[in-house]
PDB file of C-alpha atoms in Angstrom:
ATOM      1  CA  ARG O   1     182.558-101.796  89.879  1.00 44.00           C
ATOM      2  CA  PRO O   2     179.688-103.939  88.503  1.00 49.00           C
ATOM      3  CA  GLY O   3     180.812-106.758  86.257  1.00 54.00           C
ATOM      4  CA  ARG O   4     184.543-106.415  87.024  1.00 73.00           C
ATOM      5  CA  LEU O   5     184.824-108.348  90.322  1.00 83.00           C
ATOM      6  CA  LEU O   6     184.146-112.261  90.740  1.00 88.00           C
ATOM      7  CA  ASP O   7     184.423-113.515  94.212  1.00 92.00           C
ATOM      8  CA  LEU O   8     184.954-117.247  94.129  1.00 93.00           C
ATOM      9  CA  HIS O   9     186.326-118.066  97.446  1.00 85.00           C
ATOM     10  CA  GLY O  10     184.255-120.298  99.731  1.00 85.00           C
ATOM     11  CA  MET O  11     182.790-122.033  96.648  1.00 90.00           C
ATOM     12  CA  SER O  12     183.479-125.567  95.769  1.00 91.00           C
ATOM     13  CA  THR O  13     185.433-126.289  92.798  1.00 92.00           C
ATOM     14  CA  GLU O  14     182.540-127.322  90.648  1.00 95.00           C
ATOM     15  CA  VAL O  15     180.395-124.269  91.537  1.00 96.00           C
ATOM     16  CA  ALA O  16     183.539-121.888  90.999  1.00 94.00           C
ATOM     17  CA  LYS O  17     184.089-123.419  87.555  1.00 95.00           C
ATOM     18  CA  VAL O  18     180.268-122.762  86.686  1.00 95.00           C
ATOM     19  CA  ALA O  19     180.359-119.147  88.169  1.00 92.00           C
ATOM     20  CA  VAL O  20     183.393-118.461  85.712  1.00 91.00           C
ATOM     21  CA  TYR O  21     181.643-119.931  82.729  1.00 89.00           C
ATOM     22  CA  VAL O  22     178.464-117.752  83.584  1.00 87.00           C
ATOM     23  CA  ALA O  23     180.509-114.638  84.172  1.00 83.00           C
ATOM     24  CA  LEU O  24     182.718-115.058  81.053  1.00 81.00           C
ATOM     25  CA  SER O  25     179.864-116.419  78.769  1.00 76.00           C
ATOM     26  CA  GLY O  26     179.668-113.026  76.776  1.00 66.00           C
ATOM     27  CA  VAL O  27     183.432-112.363  76.532  1.00 67.00           C
ATOM     28  CA  PRO O  28     183.839-113.610  72.784  1.00 62.00           C
ATOM     29  CA  ASP O  29     181.061-111.159  71.794  1.00 67.00           C
ATOM     30  CA  LEU O  30     182.832-108.074  73.323  1.00 68.00           C
ATOM     31  CA  GLU O  31     184.863-105.535  71.143  1.00 71.00           C
ATOM     32  CA  GLU O  32     188.521-105.481  71.672  1.00 69.00           C
ATOM     33  CA  ASP O  33     188.388-102.126  73.180  1.00 70.00           C
ATOM     34  CA  ASP O  34     185.831-102.836  75.757  1.00 69.00           C
ATOM     35  CA  LEU O  35     186.549-101.368  79.185  1.00 66.00           C
ATOM     36  CA  ALA O  36     186.419-104.986  80.530  1.00 64.00           C
ATOM     37  CA  PHE O  37     189.664-105.800  78.765  1.00 64.00           C
ATOM     38  CA  LEU O  38     191.326-102.496  79.627  1.00 65.00           C
ATOM     39  CA  TRP O  39     190.743-102.652  83.386  1.00 68.00           C
ATOM     40  CA  GLY O  40     190.523-106.403  83.678  1.00 71.00           C
ATOM     41  CA  LEU O  41     188.240-108.738  85.649  1.00 81.00           C
ATOM     42  CA  LYS O  42     189.313-109.165  89.338  1.00 86.00           C
ATOM     43  CA  ILE O  43     188.914-112.764  90.468  1.00 89.00           C
ATOM     44  CA  ILE O  44     189.034-113.688  94.220  1.00 89.00           C
ATOM     45  CA  VAL O  45     189.954-117.440  94.405  1.00 89.00           C
ATOM     46  CA  GLY O  46     191.056-117.371  98.091  1.00 84.00           C
ATOM     47  CA  LYS O  47     194.137-118.451  99.724  1.00 80.00           C
ATOM     48  CA  GLY O  48     193.067-121.995 100.936  1.00 75.00           C
ATOM     49  CA  ILE O  49     192.720-121.019 104.503  1.00 76.00           C
ATOM     50  CA  HIS O  50     189.446-122.877 104.933  1.00 72.00           C
ATOM     51  CA  SER O  51     190.217-125.891 102.757  1.00 74.00           C
ATOM     52  CA  LYS O  52     191.645-129.259 103.959  1.00 74.00           C
ATOM     53  CA  ASP O  53     195.187-128.904 105.144  1.00 78.00           C
ATOM     54  CA  ASN O  54     195.100-125.108 104.140  1.00 74.00           C
ATOM     55  CA  GLN O  55     195.792-126.017 100.639  1.00 77.00           C
ATOM     56  CA  VAL O  56     194.950-123.661  97.582  1.00 81.00           C
ATOM     57  CA  VAL O  57     192.156-125.419  95.652  1.00 84.00           C
ATOM     58  CA  LEU O  58     190.569-122.917  93.375  1.00 88.00           C
ATOM     59  CA  GLU O  59     193.493-121.011  92.010  1.00 90.00           C
ATOM     60  CA  PRO O  60     194.915-123.750  89.830  1.00 90.00           C
ATOM     61  CA  VAL O  61     191.581-125.004  88.571  1.00 92.00           C
ATOM     62  CA  VAL O  62     190.321-121.422  87.703  1.00 93.00           C
ATOM     63  CA  ARG O  63     193.616-120.394  86.163  1.00 91.00           C
ATOM     64  CA  GLU O  64     193.487-123.412  83.710  1.00 93.00           C
ATOM     65  CA  LEU O  65     190.065-122.715  82.769  1.00 92.00           C
ATOM     66  CA  LEU O  66     190.689-119.152  82.053  1.00 90.00           C
ATOM     67  CA  GLU O  67     194.021-119.774  80.097  1.00 91.00           C
ATOM     68  CA  ASP O  68     193.134-122.952  78.413  1.00 92.00           C
ATOM     69  CA  VAL O  69     189.436-122.673  77.502  1.00 89.00           C
ATOM     70  CA  PHE O  70     188.701-119.033  77.401  1.00 85.00           C
ATOM     71  CA  HIS O  71     192.475-118.120  76.199  1.00 86.00           C
ATOM     72  CA  LEU O  72     192.628-115.049  78.521  1.00 85.00           C
ATOM     73  CA  GLN O  73     195.713-113.743  80.225  1.00 85.00           C
ATOM     74  CA  VAL O  74     195.912-114.056  83.932  1.00 88.00           C
ATOM     75  CA  SER O  75     198.111-111.971  86.127  1.00 85.00           C
ATOM     76  CA  GLU O  76     198.379-112.362  89.956  1.00 75.00           C
ATOM     77  CA  THR O  77     197.659-109.208  91.890  1.00 74.00           C
ATOM     78  CA  SER O  78     197.935-110.553  95.388  1.00 78.00           C
ATOM     79  CA  GLU O  79     197.773-113.943  97.004  1.00 82.00           C
ATOM     80  CA  GLY O  80     194.284-115.380  96.442  1.00 85.00           C
ATOM     81  CA  THR O  81     193.564-112.619  93.951  1.00 86.00           C
ATOM     82  CA  PHE O  82     194.203-112.159  90.223  1.00 84.00           C
ATOM     83  CA  ARG O  83     193.243-110.009  87.187  1.00 84.00           C
ATOM     84  CA  VAL O  84     192.180-111.328  83.861  1.00 81.00           C
ATOM     85  CA  TYR O  85     192.851-109.689  80.574  1.00 74.00           C
ATOM     86  CA  ARG O  86     192.260-110.670  76.934  1.00 68.00           C
TER      87      ARG O  86
END
């Protein structure tokens, strides 16, 4: 499913933020009925297994970016993965 999966796990926080900005840069220009909004964008942020003290690092940072900057709805689909809708 090209364009509907963004795998961030293994990235640093700053690189992941840039990846999100690049991936979502065209979102404001999409029509409300675009399939990207119907199916959602799946984002893999990882479980924190390889981070210091096995702490989740990307999930809170990426969630805040999606909700506060892009004003998107985020629903968790499984540990380390969530789906984004308008």
